[in-house]
Coordinates of C-alpha atoms in Angstrom, one line a residue:
M1 CA 2.1 12.3 1.4
N2 CA 4.5 9.4 2.0
K3 CA 8.1 8.9 1.0
L4 CA 9.2 6.0 -1.2
F5 CA 12.8 5.6 -2.2
G6 CA 13.3 9.1 -0.8
V7 CA 10.8 10.7 -3.2
S8 CA 7.2 11.9 -2.6
L9 CA 4.3 9.5 -3.2
W10 CA 0.7 10.3 -2.7
H11 CA -1.9 7.6 -2.6
F12 CA -5.5 8.8 -2.4
R13 CA -8.1 6.1 -1.7
D14 CA -11.7 6.9 -2.8
F15 CA -10.5 10.0 -4.7
L16 CA -14.0 10.8 -6.0
N17 CA -17.3 10.7 -4.2
D18 CA -20.1 8.5 -5.7
E19 CA -21.6 11.3 -7.8
E20 CA -18.2 12.3 -9.2
L21 CA -17.4 8.7 -10.0
R22 CA -20.7 8.4 -11.9
I23 CA -19.9 11.5 -13.9
C24 CA -16.4 10.1 -14.8
H25 CA -17.9 6.8 -15.9
N26 CA -20.4 8.5 -18.1
E27 CA -17.8 10.9 -19.7
L28 CA -15.3 8.1 -20.3
K29 CA -17.9 5.8 -21.9
S30 CA -18.0 8.2 -24.8
I31 CA -14.3 8.7 -25.0
S32 CA -13.6 6.8 -28.2
S33 CA -15.9 9.1 -30.2
S34 CA -14.9 12.4 -28.6
V35 CA -11.1 12.4 -28.1
K36 CA -8.0 11.8 -30.1
H37 CA -6.9 8.2 -30.2
L38 CA -3.2 7.9 -29.5
G39 CA -2.9 4.3 -30.5
I40 CA -1.2 1.5 -28.5
D41 CA 1.9 3.3 -27.5
G42 CA 3.8 1.5 -24.7
T43 CA 1.0 -0.9 -23.9
L44 CA 0.4 -4.5 -24.8
G45 CA -3.2 -4.6 -25.7
G46 CA -4.3 -1.2 -24.2
I47 CA -5.6 1.9 -25.9
E48 CA -4.5 5.4 -25.1
Y49 CA -6.6 8.6 -25.5
D50 CA -5.5 12.2 -25.2
L51 CA -7.6 14.3 -22.8
S52 CA -5.4 17.4 -22.9
N53 CA -7.8 19.6 -24.8
H54 CA -11.0 18.4 -23.3
N55 CA -13.0 19.9 -20.5
M56 CA -13.8 16.6 -18.7
F57 CA -14.6 16.4 -15.0
I58 CA -11.7 14.1 -14.1
V59 CA -9.3 16.5 -15.8
S60 CA -10.5 19.5 -13.8
K61 CA -10.3 17.5 -10.5
L62 CA -6.8 16.4 -11.3
H63 CA -5.8 19.9 -12.3
D64 CA -7.1 21.3 -9.0
L65 CA -5.3 18.6 -7.0
F66 CA -2.0 19.2 -8.7
K67 CA -2.3 22.9 -8.1
S68 CA -2.9 22.2 -4.4
I69 CA 0.2 20.0 -4.2
N70 CA 2.4 22.5 -6.0
P71 CA 1.0 25.9 -7.2
K72 CA 3.9 26.3 -9.6
V73 CA 3.1 23.2 -11.5
K74 CA 1.9 23.7 -15.1
V75 CA -0.2 20.8 -16.2
E76 CA 0.5 20.2 -19.9
S77 CA -1.2 16.9 -20.7
Y78 CA -3.6 14.2 -19.6
W79 CA -4.4 10.9 -21.2
V80 CA -6.3 7.8 -20.5
S81 CA -5.0 4.2 -21.0
E82 CA -7.8 1.7 -21.3
S83 CA -6.4 -1.7 -20.5
K84 CA -8.1 -5.0 -21.3
P85 CA -7.8 -8.1 -19.0
N86 CA -4.5 -9.9 -19.2
T87 CA -2.7 -7.0 -20.7
S88 CA 0.3 -5.0 -19.3
V89 CA 2.2 -1.8 -19.7
V90 CA 5.9 -1.8 -20.5
S91 CA 7.9 -0.2 -17.7
H92 CA 8.6 3.4 -18.6
N93 CA 9.0 6.9 -17.2
H94 CA 8.0 10.3 -18.4
I95 CA 11.4 11.8 -19.2
N96 CA 11.6 13.1 -22.8
P97 CA 15.0 14.6 -23.8
N98 CA 13.3 16.9 -26.3
Q99 CA 10.9 18.3 -23.7
K100 CA 10.8 19.6 -20.1
M101 CA 11.0 17.0 -17.4
V102 CA 7.6 15.8 -16.2
M103 CA 7.5 16.6 -12.5
Y104 CA 4.6 14.4 -11.6
S105 CA 2.9 11.3 -13.0
A106 CA -0.4 10.0 -11.8
V107 CA -2.4 6.8 -12.2
Y108 CA -6.1 6.9 -11.5
Y109 CA -8.0 3.6 -11.3
L110 CA -11.6 4.2 -12.5
Q111 CA -12.2 0.4 -12.3
A112 CA -9.5 -1.7 -10.7
E113 CA -11.2 -5.1 -10.4
I114 CA -9.4 -6.4 -13.5
S115 CA -6.2 -4.4 -13.3
G116 CA -2.8 -5.5 -12.2
N117 CA -0.5 -4.0 -9.6
L118 CA 1.4 -0.8 -10.1
Y119 CA 5.2 -1.2 -9.7
L120 CA 7.4 1.8 -8.9
E121 CA 11.0 1.1 -9.6
N122 CA 13.8 2.5 -7.3
P123 CA 15.8 5.1 -9.2
D124 CA 18.7 4.6 -6.8
Q125 CA 21.1 1.9 -8.1
F126 CA 22.6 1.4 -4.7
G127 CA 19.1 0.8 -3.2
K128 CA 18.5 -1.8 -5.9
L129 CA 21.7 -3.6 -4.8
L130 CA 20.3 -3.7 -1.3
G131 CA 17.2 -5.5 -2.5
D132 CA 14.9 -2.5 -2.5
A133 CA 14.4 -2.6 -6.3
R134 CA 10.7 -1.8 -6.6
H135 CA 7.5 -1.1 -4.6
M136 CA 4.3 -2.8 -5.5
I137 CA 0.9 -1.1 -5.0
T138 CA -2.3 -3.1 -5.4
P139 CA -4.9 -0.6 -6.5
S140 CA -8.5 -0.4 -5.7
T141 CA -11.3 1.2 -7.8
N142 CA -11.2 5.0 -7.3
D143 CA -7.5 5.1 -6.2
L144 CA -5.3 7.9 -7.3
I145 CA -1.5 7.5 -7.0
I146 CA 0.9 10.4 -7.7
F147 CA 4.7 10.0 -8.0
P148 CA 7.6 11.8 -9.7
G149 CA 7.5 11.6 -13.4
W150 CA 11.1 10.3 -13.7
V151 CA 10.3 7.2 -11.7
N152 CA 9.9 4.1 -13.8
H153 CA 6.5 2.5 -13.4

């Protein structure tokens, strides 16, 4: 665990072993026919799929990891965003005034060769004035990055 803008940040390189990575690739290849399509919410050219009610390998791995970070965490949803080349995601956070605050957000890069960078924005307005407005992470395939859900990314 590292600290970024005074908040916790976990960056796991090579999160899955080769066999686990193969399992994830195979499961996610069939995603469009087996899970609920959420549309193009918040992305420019990407597609989102809800994994919350599916017993997929990556979901169980992430669930176990979150429990090891904080046993009190209740994981309520997982989804996949499939991004095409030259697309981006609008900066957002996971604060919903009608629901409980999301304690953690995670980004897993199953295939990062064509993806862009992940930008985490400083929630501290004073820090932004000092020039520490955002932190850039250049992902690699099989990277998992976990950060507070209220941080814009």
